[in-house]
Amino acid sequence: AQSVTQLGSHVSVSEGALVLLRCNYSSSVPPYLFWYVQYPNQGLQLLLKYTTGATLVKGINGFEAEFKKSETSFHLTKPSAHMSDAAEYFCAVINSGAGSYQLTFGKGTKLSVIP
Amino acid sequence: DARVTQTPRHKVTEMGQEVTMRCQPILGHNTVFWYRQTMMQGLELLAYFRNRAPLDDSGMPKDRFSAEMPDATLATLKIQPSEPRDSAVYFCASGLGQGGETQYFGPGTRLLVL
């Protein structure tokens, strides 16, 4: 079984400050990991994903995440927050390999950016 | 720009009525997923299909919900009869069917059952 824990349902940062959204996962096999963003009244949009290879993954809008197997973490960061980053962010995990289709989501972290 | 489309975007209905939601997956994708999002439960997987065949619908209340793929370009989710507790946003997503692949989400259907 797999699970995702996102620490902090709400995070507030000042415009220009570092964004750090935390995600820890549990998986019995090597995982694939995802971050999705949801803007108000919209669907989920893929920010970035980790499958294999380089553990630091760069995504859209200046976001990146680092896969740390020893810490079972996949935290999302952005050096400088912009007002347009205000949204809800979801971390998700899926077992790697053929036959794995069930994506497990965290509860989400709502990011507010203070001008 | 290939996208998953969903109709209707909004639906208000009365308890006991039938609700049908439709999804058109991205052309060439052969997995389709139905999710429900509520404030209390977050994102829940209801059912998913591969090559139009249902793989898992254990997340779905069987007595009132049904999901089908009449053809490769259309997935439907029906609720009959609807209840106020079904009020939620229902998302459809599609993927290439390779296992472990990215899922691409539609804009959702916002359902309110009075």
CSV table of C-alpha atoms in Angstrom, one decimal:
chain,number,residue,atom,x,y,z
A,1,ALA,CA,0.0,0.0,0.0
A,2,GLN,CA,1.1,3.5,-0.6
A,3,SER,CA,0.3,6.8,1.1
A,4,VAL,CA,1.2,10.5,1.1
A,5,THR,CA,1.4,12.9,3.9
A,6,GLN,CA,1.5,16.6,3.3
A,7,LEU,CA,2.6,18.6,6.3
A,8,GLY,CA,0.6,21.8,6.7
A,9,SER,CA,-2.8,22.2,5.1
A,10,HIS,CA,-2.1,26.0,4.8
A,11,VAL,CA,1.1,27.8,4.1
A,12,SER,CA,1.6,31.5,3.9
A,13,VAL,CA,4.6,33.2,2.4
A,14,SER,CA,5.5,36.8,1.5
A,15,GLU,CA,5.9,37.7,-2.1
A,16,GLY,CA,9.6,37.0,-3.0
A,17,ALA,CA,10.1,34.6,-0.2
A,18,LEU,CA,11.1,31.0,-0.4
A,19,VAL,CA,8.3,28.5,-0.9
A,20,LEU,CA,8.7,25.1,0.8
A,21,LEU,CA,5.8,22.6,0.7
A,22,ARG,CA,6.5,19.3,2.4
A,23,CYS,CA,5.6,15.8,1.2
A,24,ASN,CA,6.4,12.5,2.7
A,25,TYR,CA,5.4,9.2,1.1
A,26,SER,CA,5.1,5.6,2.0
A,27,SER,CA,5.5,2.9,-0.7
A,28,SER,CA,6.5,-0.8,-0.7
A,29,VAL,CA,8.1,-0.5,-4.1
A,30,PRO,CA,10.1,2.2,-5.8
A,31,PRO,CA,7.7,5.1,-6.3
A,32,TYR,CA,7.0,7.6,-9.0
A,33,LEU,CA,6.2,10.9,-7.4
A,34,PHE,CA,4.2,13.9,-8.6
A,35,TRP,CA,3.3,17.4,-7.7
A,36,TYR,CA,0.1,18.8,-9.1
A,37,VAL,CA,-1.3,22.4,-8.7
A,38,GLN,CA,-5.0,23.4,-8.6
A,39,TYR,CA,-6.0,26.9,-9.2
A,40,PRO,CA,-9.5,28.0,-8.0
A,41,ASN,CA,-12.3,26.3,-9.9
A,42,GLN,CA,-9.9,24.5,-12.1
A,43,GLY,CA,-8.6,20.9,-12.6
A,44,LEU,CA,-5.3,19.6,-11.4
A,45,GLN,CA,-2.2,20.6,-13.5
A,46,LEU,CA,1.0,18.7,-13.4
A,47,LEU,CA,3.9,20.7,-12.0
A,48,LEU,CA,6.6,18.1,-12.0
A,49,LYS,CA,7.3,14.4,-11.6
A,50,TYR,CA,10.0,12.0,-10.5
A,51,THR,CA,10.3,8.6,-12.1
A,52,THR,CA,14.0,7.5,-12.2
A,53,GLY,CA,17.4,9.2,-12.6
A,54,ALA,CA,18.2,12.6,-11.3
A,55,THR,CA,16.7,13.2,-7.9
A,56,LEU,CA,16.3,16.9,-8.3
A,57,VAL,CA,13.4,17.5,-10.7
A,58,LYS,CA,12.6,20.8,-12.2
A,59,GLY,CA,9.0,21.7,-13.2
A,60,ILE,CA,7.0,24.5,-14.6
A,61,ASN,CA,6.7,28.0,-13.1
A,62,GLY,CA,10.1,27.8,-11.4
A,63,PHE,CA,9.2,25.0,-9.0
A,64,GLU,CA,11.5,22.1,-8.3
A,65,ALA,CA,11.4,19.0,-6.0
A,66,GLU,CA,14.0,16.7,-4.7
A,67,PHE,CA,13.5,13.0,-4.2
A,68,LYS,CA,15.2,11.8,-1.0
A,69,LYS,CA,14.8,8.1,-0.6
A,70,SER,CA,16.4,8.0,2.9
A,71,GLU,CA,13.9,10.5,4.2
A,72,THR,CA,11.0,9.2,2.0
A,73,SER,CA,10.4,12.8,1.1
A,74,PHE,CA,9.6,14.8,-2.1
A,75,HIS,CA,9.4,18.4,-0.9
A,76,LEU,CA,8.5,21.2,-3.4
A,77,THR,CA,10.4,24.4,-3.4
A,78,LYS,CA,10.5,27.7,-5.3
A,79,PRO,CA,13.2,30.3,-4.5
A,80,SER,CA,10.9,33.4,-4.8
A,81,ALA,CA,7.1,33.3,-4.5
A,82,HIS,CA,4.9,35.2,-6.9
A,83,MET,CA,1.3,36.3,-6.3
A,84,SER,CA,0.3,33.9,-9.1
A,85,ASP,CA,1.6,30.9,-7.1
A,86,ALA,CA,-1.4,31.1,-4.8
A,87,ALA,CA,-3.2,27.8,-5.3
A,88,GLU,CA,-3.6,24.4,-3.7
A,89,TYR,CA,-0.7,21.9,-4.2
A,90,PHE,CA,-1.1,18.2,-4.2
A,91,CYS,CA,1.7,15.6,-3.8
A,92,ALA,CA,0.9,12.1,-5.2
A,93,VAL,CA,2.6,8.7,-5.4
A,94,ILE,CA,2.2,5.7,-7.7
A,95,ASN,CA,4.0,2.4,-7.7
A,96,SER,CA,6.5,2.3,-10.5
A,97,GLY,CA,6.2,-0.2,-13.3
A,98,ALA,CA,3.6,-1.7,-15.6
A,99,GLY,CA,0.2,-2.4,-14.2
A,100,SER,CA,0.3,0.4,-11.6
A,101,TYR,CA,-2.5,2.9,-12.3
A,102,GLN,CA,-3.7,4.0,-8.9
A,103,LEU,CA,-2.4,7.4,-8.0
A,104,THR,CA,-2.6,8.2,-4.3
A,105,PHE,CA,-2.9,11.9,-3.4
A,106,GLY,CA,-2.1,13.8,-0.3
A,107,LYS,CA,-4.7,16.1,1.3
A,108,GLY,CA,-3.3,19.1,-0.3
A,109,THR,CA,-1.5,22.3,0.9
A,110,LYS,CA,-3.1,25.7,0.2
A,111,LEU,CA,-0.5,28.3,-0.5
A,112,SER,CA,-1.2,31.9,0.2
A,113,VAL,CA,1.2,34.6,-1.1
A,114,ILE,CA,1.1,37.9,0.9
A,115,PRO,CA,2.0,41.0,-1.0
B,1,ASP,CA,-3.2,21.6,-27.2
B,2,ALA,CA,-4.8,18.3,-26.2
B,3,ARG,CA,-7.0,18.4,-23.1
B,4,VAL,CA,-9.5,16.3,-21.2
B,5,THR,CA,-12.9,17.8,-21.6
B,6,GLN,CA,-15.8,17.4,-19.2
B,7,THR,CA,-19.5,18.2,-19.5
B,8,PRO,CA,-21.4,19.8,-17.9
B,9,ARG,CA,-19.1,22.1,-15.9
B,10,HIS,CA,-21.8,22.8,-13.4
B,11,LYS,CA,-24.9,20.9,-12.4
B,12,VAL,CA,-27.6,21.7,-9.9
B,13,THR,CA,-30.2,19.0,-9.3
B,14,GLU,CA,-32.7,17.8,-6.7
B,15,MET,CA,-32.3,14.8,-4.6
B,16,GLY,CA,-33.5,11.7,-6.3
B,17,GLN,CA,-32.8,12.9,-9.9
B,18,GLU,CA,-30.4,11.1,-12.2
B,19,VAL,CA,-27.1,12.8,-13.0
B,20,THR,CA,-24.9,12.0,-15.9
B,21,MET,CA,-21.4,13.4,-16.3
B,22,ARG,CA,-19.3,13.0,-19.4
B,23,CYS,CA,-15.7,13.0,-20.2
B,24,GLN,CA,-13.7,13.0,-23.4
B,25,PRO,CA,-10.1,11.7,-22.7
B,26,ILE,CA,-7.1,13.0,-24.7
B,27,LEU,CA,-7.0,11.3,-28.0
B,28,GLY,CA,-4.7,8.3,-27.9
B,29,HIS,CA,-4.9,7.9,-24.1
B,30,ASN,CA,-6.3,4.5,-23.0
B,31,THR,CA,-6.7,4.9,-19.3
B,32,VAL,CA,-9.5,7.0,-17.8
B,33,PHE,CA,-10.0,7.8,-14.2
B,34,TRP,CA,-12.9,9.3,-12.2
B,35,TYR,CA,-12.2,11.2,-9.0
B,36,ARG,CA,-14.4,13.0,-6.5
B,37,GLN,CA,-13.1,16.0,-4.6
B,38,THR,CA,-14.7,17.3,-1.4
B,39,MET,CA,-13.5,19.5,1.4
B,40,MET,CA,-13.8,16.8,3.9
B,41,GLN,CA,-12.3,13.8,2.0
B,42,GLY,CA,-10.0,15.5,-0.5
B,43,LEU,CA,-9.5,13.6,-3.8
B,44,GLU,CA,-10.9,10.1,-3.9
B,45,LEU,CA,-10.5,7.7,-6.8
B,46,LEU,CA,-13.9,6.3,-7.8
B,47,ALA,CA,-13.1,4.1,-10.7
B,48,TYR,CA,-10.7,3.6,-13.6
B,49,PHE,CA,-10.6,2.0,-17.0
B,50,ARG,CA,-8.0,0.7,-19.3
B,51,ASN,CA,-8.8,0.1,-22.9
B,52,ARG,CA,-12.4,0.8,-22.0
B,53,ALA,CA,-12.5,-2.1,-19.5
B,54,PRO,CA,-13.1,-1.3,-15.9
B,55,LEU,CA,-10.0,-2.2,-13.8
B,56,ASP,CA,-11.2,-1.0,-10.4
B,57,ASP,CA,-14.4,0.6,-9.2
B,58,SER,CA,-14.0,-0.2,-5.5
B,59,GLY,CA,-14.1,3.5,-4.6
B,60,MET,CA,-17.6,3.9,-6.0
B,61,PRO,CA,-20.9,3.4,-4.1
B,62,LYS,CA,-22.2,0.6,-6.3
B,63,ASP,CA,-25.9,1.0,-5.4
B,64,ARG,CA,-26.2,4.4,-7.0
B,65,PHE,CA,-23.1,5.1,-9.1
B,66,SER,CA,-22.1,3.6,-12.4
B,67,ALA,CA,-19.2,4.3,-14.8
B,68,GLU,CA,-18.9,3.2,-18.4
B,69,MET,CA,-16.9,3.8,-21.5
B,70,PRO,CA,-19.3,3.4,-24.5
B,71,ASP,CA,-16.3,4.1,-26.8
B,72,ALA,CA,-12.7,5.2,-26.6
B,73,THR,CA,-13.7,8.9,-26.8
B,74,LEU,CA,-16.3,8.9,-24.1
B,75,ALA,CA,-16.5,8.0,-20.5
B,76,THR,CA,-19.6,8.5,-18.4
B,77,LEU,CA,-20.3,8.6,-14.7
B,78,LYS,CA,-24.0,8.3,-13.6
B,79,ILE,CA,-25.6,8.8,-10.2
B,80,GLN,CA,-29.1,7.4,-9.8
B,81,PRO,CA,-30.7,8.5,-7.5
B,82,SER,CA,-28.6,11.4,-6.4
B,83,GLU,CA,-28.3,12.5,-2.8
B,84,PRO,CA,-27.1,15.7,-1.2
B,85,ARG,CA,-24.0,13.9,0.1
B,86,ASP,CA,-23.0,13.5,-3.6
B,87,SER,CA,-22.4,17.2,-3.9
B,88,ALA,CA,-18.7,17.5,-4.9
B,89,VAL,CA,-16.5,18.3,-7.8
B,90,TYR,CA,-16.0,15.2,-10.1
B,91,PHE,CA,-12.8,15.1,-12.1
B,92,CYS,CA,-12.0,12.9,-15.1
B,93,ALA,CA,-8.3,12.2,-15.9
B,94,SER,CA,-6.7,10.2,-18.7
B,95,GLY,CA,-3.3,8.7,-19.3
B,96,LEU,CA,-1.3,6.7,-21.8
B,97,GLY,CA,-1.9,3.4,-20.0
B,98,GLN,CA,1.8,2.5,-19.5
B,99,GLY,CA,1.6,2.1,-15.8
B,100,GLY,CA,2.9,4.7,-13.5
B,101,GLU,CA,2.2,7.4,-16.1
B,102,THR,CA,1.1,11.0,-15.6
B,103,GLN,CA,-2.6,11.6,-15.4
B,104,TYR,CA,-4.1,14.6,-17.2
B,105,PHE,CA,-7.1,16.1,-15.5
B,106,GLY,CA,-10.2,17.7,-16.9
B,107,PRO,CA,-11.7,20.9,-15.5
B,108,GLY,CA,-14.2,19.0,-13.4
B,109,THR,CA,-18.0,19.0,-13.0
B,110,ARG,CA,-19.2,20.8,-10.0
B,111,LEU,CA,-22.3,19.0,-8.7
B,112,LEU,CA,-24.8,20.4,-6.2
B,113,VAL,CA,-27.6,18.1,-5.1
B,114,LEU,CA,-30.4,19.9,-3.2
